[in-house]
Coordinates of C-alpha atoms and ligand atoms in Angstrom, one line a residue:
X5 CA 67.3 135.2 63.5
X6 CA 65.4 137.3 60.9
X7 CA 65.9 140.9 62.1
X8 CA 62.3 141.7 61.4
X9 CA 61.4 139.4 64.4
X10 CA 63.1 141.2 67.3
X11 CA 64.8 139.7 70.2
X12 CA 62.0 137.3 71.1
X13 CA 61.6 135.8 67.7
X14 CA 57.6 136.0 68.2
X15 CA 55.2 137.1 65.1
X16 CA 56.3 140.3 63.8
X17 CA 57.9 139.0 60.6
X18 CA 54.7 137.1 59.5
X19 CA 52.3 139.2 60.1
X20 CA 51.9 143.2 58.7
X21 CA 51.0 146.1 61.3
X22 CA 47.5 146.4 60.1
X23 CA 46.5 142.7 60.4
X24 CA 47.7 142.1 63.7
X25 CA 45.7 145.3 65.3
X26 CA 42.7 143.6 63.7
X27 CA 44.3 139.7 64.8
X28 CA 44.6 141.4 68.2
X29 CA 40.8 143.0 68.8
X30 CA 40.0 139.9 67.8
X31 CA 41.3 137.7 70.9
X32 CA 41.0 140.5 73.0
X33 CA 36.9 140.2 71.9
X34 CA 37.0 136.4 71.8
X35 CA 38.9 136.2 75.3
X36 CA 36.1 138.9 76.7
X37 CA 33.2 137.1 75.6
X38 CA 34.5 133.7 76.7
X39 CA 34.9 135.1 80.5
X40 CA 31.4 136.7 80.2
X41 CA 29.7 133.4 78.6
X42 CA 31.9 131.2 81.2
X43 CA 31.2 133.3 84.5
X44 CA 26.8 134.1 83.2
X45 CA 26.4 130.0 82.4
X46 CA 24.9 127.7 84.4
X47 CA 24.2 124.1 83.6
X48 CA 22.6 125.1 80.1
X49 CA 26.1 125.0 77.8
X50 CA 28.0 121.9 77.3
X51 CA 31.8 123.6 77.3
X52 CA 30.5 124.7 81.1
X53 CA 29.2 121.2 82.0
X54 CA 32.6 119.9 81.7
X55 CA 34.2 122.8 82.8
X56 CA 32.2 122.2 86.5
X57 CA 32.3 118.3 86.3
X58 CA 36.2 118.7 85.5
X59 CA 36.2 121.3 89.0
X60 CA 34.3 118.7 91.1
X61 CA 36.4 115.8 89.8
X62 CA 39.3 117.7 90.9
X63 CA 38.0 118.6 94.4
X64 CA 36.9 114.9 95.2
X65 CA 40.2 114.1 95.0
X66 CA 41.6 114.2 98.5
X67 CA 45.0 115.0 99.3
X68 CA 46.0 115.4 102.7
X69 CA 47.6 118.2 103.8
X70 CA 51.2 117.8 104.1
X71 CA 53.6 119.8 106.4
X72 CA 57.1 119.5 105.7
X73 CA 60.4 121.4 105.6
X74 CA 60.6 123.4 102.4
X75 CA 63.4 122.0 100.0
X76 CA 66.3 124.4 99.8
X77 CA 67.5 125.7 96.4
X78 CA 71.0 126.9 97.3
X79 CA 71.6 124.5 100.2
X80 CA 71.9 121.0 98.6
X81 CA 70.4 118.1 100.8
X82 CA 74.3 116.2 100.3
X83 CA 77.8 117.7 99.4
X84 CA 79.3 114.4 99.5
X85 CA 77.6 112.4 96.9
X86 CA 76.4 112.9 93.4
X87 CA 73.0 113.3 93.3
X88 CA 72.4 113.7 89.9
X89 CA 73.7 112.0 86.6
X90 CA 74.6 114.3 83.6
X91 CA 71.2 112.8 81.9
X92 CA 69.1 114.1 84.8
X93 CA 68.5 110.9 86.8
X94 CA 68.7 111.0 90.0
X95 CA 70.7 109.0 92.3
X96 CA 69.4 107.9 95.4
X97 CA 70.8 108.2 98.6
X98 CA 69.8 109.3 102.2
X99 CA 68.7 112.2 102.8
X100 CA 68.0 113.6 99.4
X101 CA 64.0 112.3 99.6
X102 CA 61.5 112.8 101.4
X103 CA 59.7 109.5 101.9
X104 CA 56.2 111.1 102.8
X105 CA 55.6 113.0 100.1
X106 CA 56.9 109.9 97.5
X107 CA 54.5 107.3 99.7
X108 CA 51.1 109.6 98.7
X109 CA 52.4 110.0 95.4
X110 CA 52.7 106.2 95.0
X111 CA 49.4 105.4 96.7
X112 CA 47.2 108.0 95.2
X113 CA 47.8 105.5 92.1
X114 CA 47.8 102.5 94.2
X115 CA 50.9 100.9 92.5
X116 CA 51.3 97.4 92.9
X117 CA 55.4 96.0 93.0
X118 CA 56.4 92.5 92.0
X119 CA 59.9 91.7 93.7
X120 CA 61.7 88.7 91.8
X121 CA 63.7 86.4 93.2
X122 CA 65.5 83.3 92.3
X123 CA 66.0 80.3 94.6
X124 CA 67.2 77.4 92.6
X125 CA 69.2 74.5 93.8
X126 CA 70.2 75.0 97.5
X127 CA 69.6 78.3 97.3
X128 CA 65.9 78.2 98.7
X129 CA 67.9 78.4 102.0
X130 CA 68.1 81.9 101.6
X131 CA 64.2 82.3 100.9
X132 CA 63.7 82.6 105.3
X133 CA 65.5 85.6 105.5
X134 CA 64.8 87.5 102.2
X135 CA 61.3 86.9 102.8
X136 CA 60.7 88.1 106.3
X137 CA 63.2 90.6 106.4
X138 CA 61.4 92.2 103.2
X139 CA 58.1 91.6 104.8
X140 CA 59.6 94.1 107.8
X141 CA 61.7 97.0 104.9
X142 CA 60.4 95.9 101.7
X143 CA 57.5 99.0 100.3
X144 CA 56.0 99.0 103.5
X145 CA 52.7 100.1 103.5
X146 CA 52.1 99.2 99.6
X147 CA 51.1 96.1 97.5
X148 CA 53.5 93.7 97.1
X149 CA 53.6 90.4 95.0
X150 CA 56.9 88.2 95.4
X151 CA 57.6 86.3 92.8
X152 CA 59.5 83.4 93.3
X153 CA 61.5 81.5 91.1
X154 CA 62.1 78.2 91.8
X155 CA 63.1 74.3 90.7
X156 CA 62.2 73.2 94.6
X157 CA 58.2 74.7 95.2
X158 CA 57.9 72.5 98.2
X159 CA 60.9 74.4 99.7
X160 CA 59.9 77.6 99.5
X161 CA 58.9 78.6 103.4
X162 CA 55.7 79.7 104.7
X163 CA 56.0 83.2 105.9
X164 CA 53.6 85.6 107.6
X165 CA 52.4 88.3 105.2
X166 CA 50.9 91.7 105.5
X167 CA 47.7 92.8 103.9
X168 CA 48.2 93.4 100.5
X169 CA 51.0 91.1 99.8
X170 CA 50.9 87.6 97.9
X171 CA 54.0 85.1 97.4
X172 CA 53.7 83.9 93.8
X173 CA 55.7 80.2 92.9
X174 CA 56.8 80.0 89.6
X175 CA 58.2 76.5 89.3
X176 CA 60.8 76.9 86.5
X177 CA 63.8 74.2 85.3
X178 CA 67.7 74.4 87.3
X179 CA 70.9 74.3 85.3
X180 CA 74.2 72.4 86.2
X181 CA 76.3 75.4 86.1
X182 CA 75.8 78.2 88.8
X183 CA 77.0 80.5 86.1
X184 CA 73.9 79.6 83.6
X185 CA 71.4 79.4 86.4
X186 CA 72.7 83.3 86.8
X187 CA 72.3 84.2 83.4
X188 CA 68.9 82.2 82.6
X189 CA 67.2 84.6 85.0
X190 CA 67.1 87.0 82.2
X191 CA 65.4 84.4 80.2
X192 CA 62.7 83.7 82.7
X193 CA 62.3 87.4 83.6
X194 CA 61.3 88.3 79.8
X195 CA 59.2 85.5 79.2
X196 CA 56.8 86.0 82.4
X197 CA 56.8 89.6 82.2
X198 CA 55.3 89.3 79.1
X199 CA 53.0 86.7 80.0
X200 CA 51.8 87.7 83.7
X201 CA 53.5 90.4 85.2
X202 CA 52.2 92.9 83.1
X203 CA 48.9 92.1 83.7
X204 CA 49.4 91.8 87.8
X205 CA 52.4 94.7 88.4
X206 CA 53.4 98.1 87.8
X207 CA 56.6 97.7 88.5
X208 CA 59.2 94.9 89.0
X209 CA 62.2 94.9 91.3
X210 CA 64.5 92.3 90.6
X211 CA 67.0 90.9 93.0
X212 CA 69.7 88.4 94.7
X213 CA 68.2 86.2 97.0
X214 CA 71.2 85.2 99.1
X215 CA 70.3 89.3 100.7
X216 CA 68.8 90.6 103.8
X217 CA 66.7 94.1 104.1
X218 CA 68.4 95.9 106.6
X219 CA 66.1 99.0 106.7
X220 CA 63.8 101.1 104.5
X221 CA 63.6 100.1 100.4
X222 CA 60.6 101.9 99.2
X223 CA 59.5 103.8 96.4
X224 CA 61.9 106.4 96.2
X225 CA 63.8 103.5 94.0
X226 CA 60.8 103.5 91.6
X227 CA 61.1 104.3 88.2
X228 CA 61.2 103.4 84.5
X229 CA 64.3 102.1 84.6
X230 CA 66.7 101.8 87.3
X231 CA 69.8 100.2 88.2
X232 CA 72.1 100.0 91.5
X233 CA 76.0 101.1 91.6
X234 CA 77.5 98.0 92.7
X235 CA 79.3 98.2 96.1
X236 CA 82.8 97.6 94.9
X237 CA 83.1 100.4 92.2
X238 CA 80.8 102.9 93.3
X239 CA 84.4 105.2 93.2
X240 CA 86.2 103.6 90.6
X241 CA 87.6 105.0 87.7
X242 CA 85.9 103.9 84.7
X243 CA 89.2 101.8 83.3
X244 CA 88.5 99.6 86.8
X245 CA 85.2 98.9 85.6
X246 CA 84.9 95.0 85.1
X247 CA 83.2 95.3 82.2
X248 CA 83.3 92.4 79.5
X249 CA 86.6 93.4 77.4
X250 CA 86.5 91.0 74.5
X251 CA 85.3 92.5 71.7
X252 CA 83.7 89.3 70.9
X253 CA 81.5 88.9 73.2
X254 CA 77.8 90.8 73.0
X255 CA 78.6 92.6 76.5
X256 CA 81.8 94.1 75.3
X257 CA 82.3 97.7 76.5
X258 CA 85.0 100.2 74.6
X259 CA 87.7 101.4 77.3
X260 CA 86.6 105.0 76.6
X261 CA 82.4 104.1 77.6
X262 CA 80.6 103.7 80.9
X263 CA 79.1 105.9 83.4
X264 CA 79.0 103.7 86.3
X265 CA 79.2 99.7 86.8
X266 CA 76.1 98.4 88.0
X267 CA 75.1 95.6 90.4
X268 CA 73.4 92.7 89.1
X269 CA 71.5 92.3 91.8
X270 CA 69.1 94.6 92.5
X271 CA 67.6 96.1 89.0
X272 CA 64.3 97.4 87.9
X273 CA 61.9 99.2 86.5
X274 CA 58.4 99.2 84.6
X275 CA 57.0 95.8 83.8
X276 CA 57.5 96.8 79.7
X277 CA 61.4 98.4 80.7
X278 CA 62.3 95.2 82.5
X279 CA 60.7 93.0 79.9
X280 CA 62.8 95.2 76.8
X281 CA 65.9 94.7 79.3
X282 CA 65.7 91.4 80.1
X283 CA 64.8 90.6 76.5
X284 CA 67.7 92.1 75.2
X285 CA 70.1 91.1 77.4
X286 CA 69.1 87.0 77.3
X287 CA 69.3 86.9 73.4
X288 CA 72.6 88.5 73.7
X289 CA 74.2 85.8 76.3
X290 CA 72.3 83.3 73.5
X291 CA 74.0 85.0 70.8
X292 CA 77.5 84.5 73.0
X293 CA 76.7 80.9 73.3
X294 CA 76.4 80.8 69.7
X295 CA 80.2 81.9 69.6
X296 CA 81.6 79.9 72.0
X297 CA 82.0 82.8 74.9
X298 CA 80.9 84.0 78.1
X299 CA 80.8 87.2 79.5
X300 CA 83.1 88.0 82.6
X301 CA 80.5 88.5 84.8
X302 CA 77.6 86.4 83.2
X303 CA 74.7 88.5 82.7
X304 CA 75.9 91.1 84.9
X305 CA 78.3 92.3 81.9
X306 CA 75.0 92.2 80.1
X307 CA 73.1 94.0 82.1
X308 CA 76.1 96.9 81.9
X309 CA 76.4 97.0 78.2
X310 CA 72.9 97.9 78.5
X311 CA 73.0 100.5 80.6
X312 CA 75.6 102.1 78.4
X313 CA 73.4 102.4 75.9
X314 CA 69.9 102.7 77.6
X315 CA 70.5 104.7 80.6
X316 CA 68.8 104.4 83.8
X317 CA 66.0 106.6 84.7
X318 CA 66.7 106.4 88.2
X319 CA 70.3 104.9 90.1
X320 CA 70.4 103.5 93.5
X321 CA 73.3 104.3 95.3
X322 CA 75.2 100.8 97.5
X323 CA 72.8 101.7 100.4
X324 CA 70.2 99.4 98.1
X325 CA 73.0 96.4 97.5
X326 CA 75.7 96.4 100.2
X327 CA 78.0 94.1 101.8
X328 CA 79.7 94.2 104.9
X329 CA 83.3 93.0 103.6
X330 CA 83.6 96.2 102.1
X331 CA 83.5 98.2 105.5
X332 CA 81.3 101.2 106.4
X333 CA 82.1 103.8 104.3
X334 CA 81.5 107.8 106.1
X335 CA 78.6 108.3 103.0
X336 CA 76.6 105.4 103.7
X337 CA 74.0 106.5 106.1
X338 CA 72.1 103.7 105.6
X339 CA 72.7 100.0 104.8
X340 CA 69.4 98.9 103.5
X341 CA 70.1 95.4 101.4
X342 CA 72.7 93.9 102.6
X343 CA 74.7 90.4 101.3
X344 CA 74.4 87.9 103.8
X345 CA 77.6 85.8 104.4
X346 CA 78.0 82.5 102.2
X347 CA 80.2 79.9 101.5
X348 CA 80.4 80.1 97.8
X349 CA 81.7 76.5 96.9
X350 CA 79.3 74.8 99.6
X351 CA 76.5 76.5 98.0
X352 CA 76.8 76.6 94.6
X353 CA 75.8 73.9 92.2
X354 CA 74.1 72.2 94.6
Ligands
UD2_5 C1 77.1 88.4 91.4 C2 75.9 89.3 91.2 C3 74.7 88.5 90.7 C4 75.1 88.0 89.3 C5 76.4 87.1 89.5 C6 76.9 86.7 88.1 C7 75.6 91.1 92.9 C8 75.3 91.4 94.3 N1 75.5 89.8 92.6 O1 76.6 87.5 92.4 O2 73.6 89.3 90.5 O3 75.3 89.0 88.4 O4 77.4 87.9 90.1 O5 78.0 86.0 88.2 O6 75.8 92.0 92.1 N2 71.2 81.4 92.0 C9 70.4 80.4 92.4 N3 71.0 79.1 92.5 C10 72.3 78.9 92.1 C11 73.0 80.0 91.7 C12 72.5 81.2 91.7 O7 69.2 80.5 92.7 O8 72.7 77.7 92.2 C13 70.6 82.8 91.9 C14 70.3 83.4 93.3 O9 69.2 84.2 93.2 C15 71.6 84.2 93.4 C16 71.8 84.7 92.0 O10 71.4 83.7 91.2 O11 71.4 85.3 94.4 C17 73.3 85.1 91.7 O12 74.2 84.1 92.0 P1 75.3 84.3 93.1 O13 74.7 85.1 94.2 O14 75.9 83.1 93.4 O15 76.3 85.2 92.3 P2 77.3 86.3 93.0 O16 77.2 86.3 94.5 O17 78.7 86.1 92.5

């Protein structure tokens, strides 16, 4: 720092003494005569016109009061958990959100959420479940489109549905290989974000459909970009991660990279950060075609490799994407999205 310009670095250096007495008459006058004119001025001056219309504007918006307990700087909603990634996203688990406060956020803009869901091959079976289960947990008390995918339209179950919330089919073509059908989603998830979702959604929440909501998903998961730490290496150290290895491959991850390994499951975001995502991540797996290889964990490894490189806004903790196998760890208070039992070879490519 120039030593003419003191501790705060502010305007000394540029300007001499005599020229900033006059410089600050000057606001000092302008500032006085700006209260005076603001305060004296009815309807006659244009400035004021807005100035009031701006004030009533503001007061017709009503927000109700809300009573809650006061957030405590130096005692930390959890001790257990991170709560926080080293690039300021949050991570969301029980107890560190206060629902109320996020639902009149969300409804004051009056947010609509498309929830994506594959059911190709026998996998409509799931649909049942997924859909009433969502209709009980799923953004209660917002808009909700569901957006089926699906090769079987006449399958797809009739389910009650609250106000506010639609069941979109989107007849689209199966593969042979379970594998493929997982990866394609990518695919189909660009190319109608692009084309529809962005002019019905804000935000899209894409999903497994062979799932049950177990309790409260909401807004709290909301955000440009978000992903979900997958249940079986939420502790992991990073050389566990089952990250694509093979250098050859699009979705290969160094060793020495990774924050966390993400579901692929239950992912989401803005309808443009989903469409940049899915974009990205189906021209890879095309790319790896190209050579001959697929990733480890189809477009899961994919869908990692991305978040190395564009990190999440926003991370769900394995409350949003559980499954019973794995026990009931003491840190999850809540089980919200959970896998529901299959038989794997009975089920697939079918
Ligand atoms: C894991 C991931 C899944 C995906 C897959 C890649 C989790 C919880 N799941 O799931 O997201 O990354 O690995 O290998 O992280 N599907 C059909 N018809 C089929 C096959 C698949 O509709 O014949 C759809 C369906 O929506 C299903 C999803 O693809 O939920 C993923 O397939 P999966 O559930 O068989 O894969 P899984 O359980 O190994």
């Amino acid at each position: 720092m120039h030593k003419d310009q003191g501790k705060t670095g502010g305007v000394k250096g540029y300007f001499p003494k005599s020229h900033l007495h006059v410089l600050g008459c000057t606001t000092l006058l302008c500032f006085s005569f700006g209260y005076i004119w603001y305060v004296s001025s009815g309807t006659s001056s244009k400035v004021s016109d807005t100035t009031s219309s701006n004030t009533q504007d503001f007061h017709k918006i009503k927000r109700p009061r809300m009573i809650y307990t006061k957030p405590q700087i130096l005692k930390p909603s959890r001790s257990d958990v991170l709560m926080m990634t080293p690039w300021f996203a949050p991570i969301v688990w029980e107890g560190t959100y206060n629902s109320e406060i996020l639902n009149e956020e969300f409804r004051q803009r009056n947010v609509t959420v498309g929830l994506t869901v594959f059911a190709i091959k026998k996998y409509v079976v799931f649909l049942k479940t997924f859909l009433e289960t969502a209709e009980t947990y799923f953004m209660v008390g917002h808009r909700v489109n569901y957006y089926i995918f699906t090769d079987r339209p006449e399958e797809v179950p009739k389910v009650a549905l609250k106000e506010g919330r639609n069941v979109v089919v989107l007849q689209v073509q199966n593969y042979p290989r379970w594998q493929e059908i997982s990866m394609r989603r990518m695919e189909m998830l660009s190319y109608f974000s692009q084309q529809r979702f962005v002019n019905e959604v804000s935000y899209l929440v894409c999903v497994d459909v062979d799932m049950k909501f177990n309790d409260q998903v909401g807004v709290e998961i909301l955000s440009d970009l978000f992903g979900t730490l997958h249940p079986g290496f939420y502790a992991a150290e990073r050389r566990s991660f089952t990250y694509e290895r093979r250098p050859a491959s699009q979705a290969y991850v160094p060793r020495d990279e990774g924050d966390f390994y993400y579901a692929g499951g239950f992912f989401g975001g803005t309808v443009m950060e989903v469409y940049k995502l899915t974009k990205q991540c189906h021209e890879a797996i095309m790319v790896d075609k190209a050579n001959g290889i697929e990733a480890i964990w189809q477009e899961e490894s994919h869908l990692n490799k991305y978040f190395v490189y564009h990190k999440p806004t926003k991370i769900l903790s394995p409350e949003y994407l559980w499954d019973d196998n794995l026990g009931r760890p003491e840190i999850l208070k809540k089980r919200r999205f959970l896998a529901v039992r299959k038989n794997h070879a009975a089920i697939r490519n079918k």
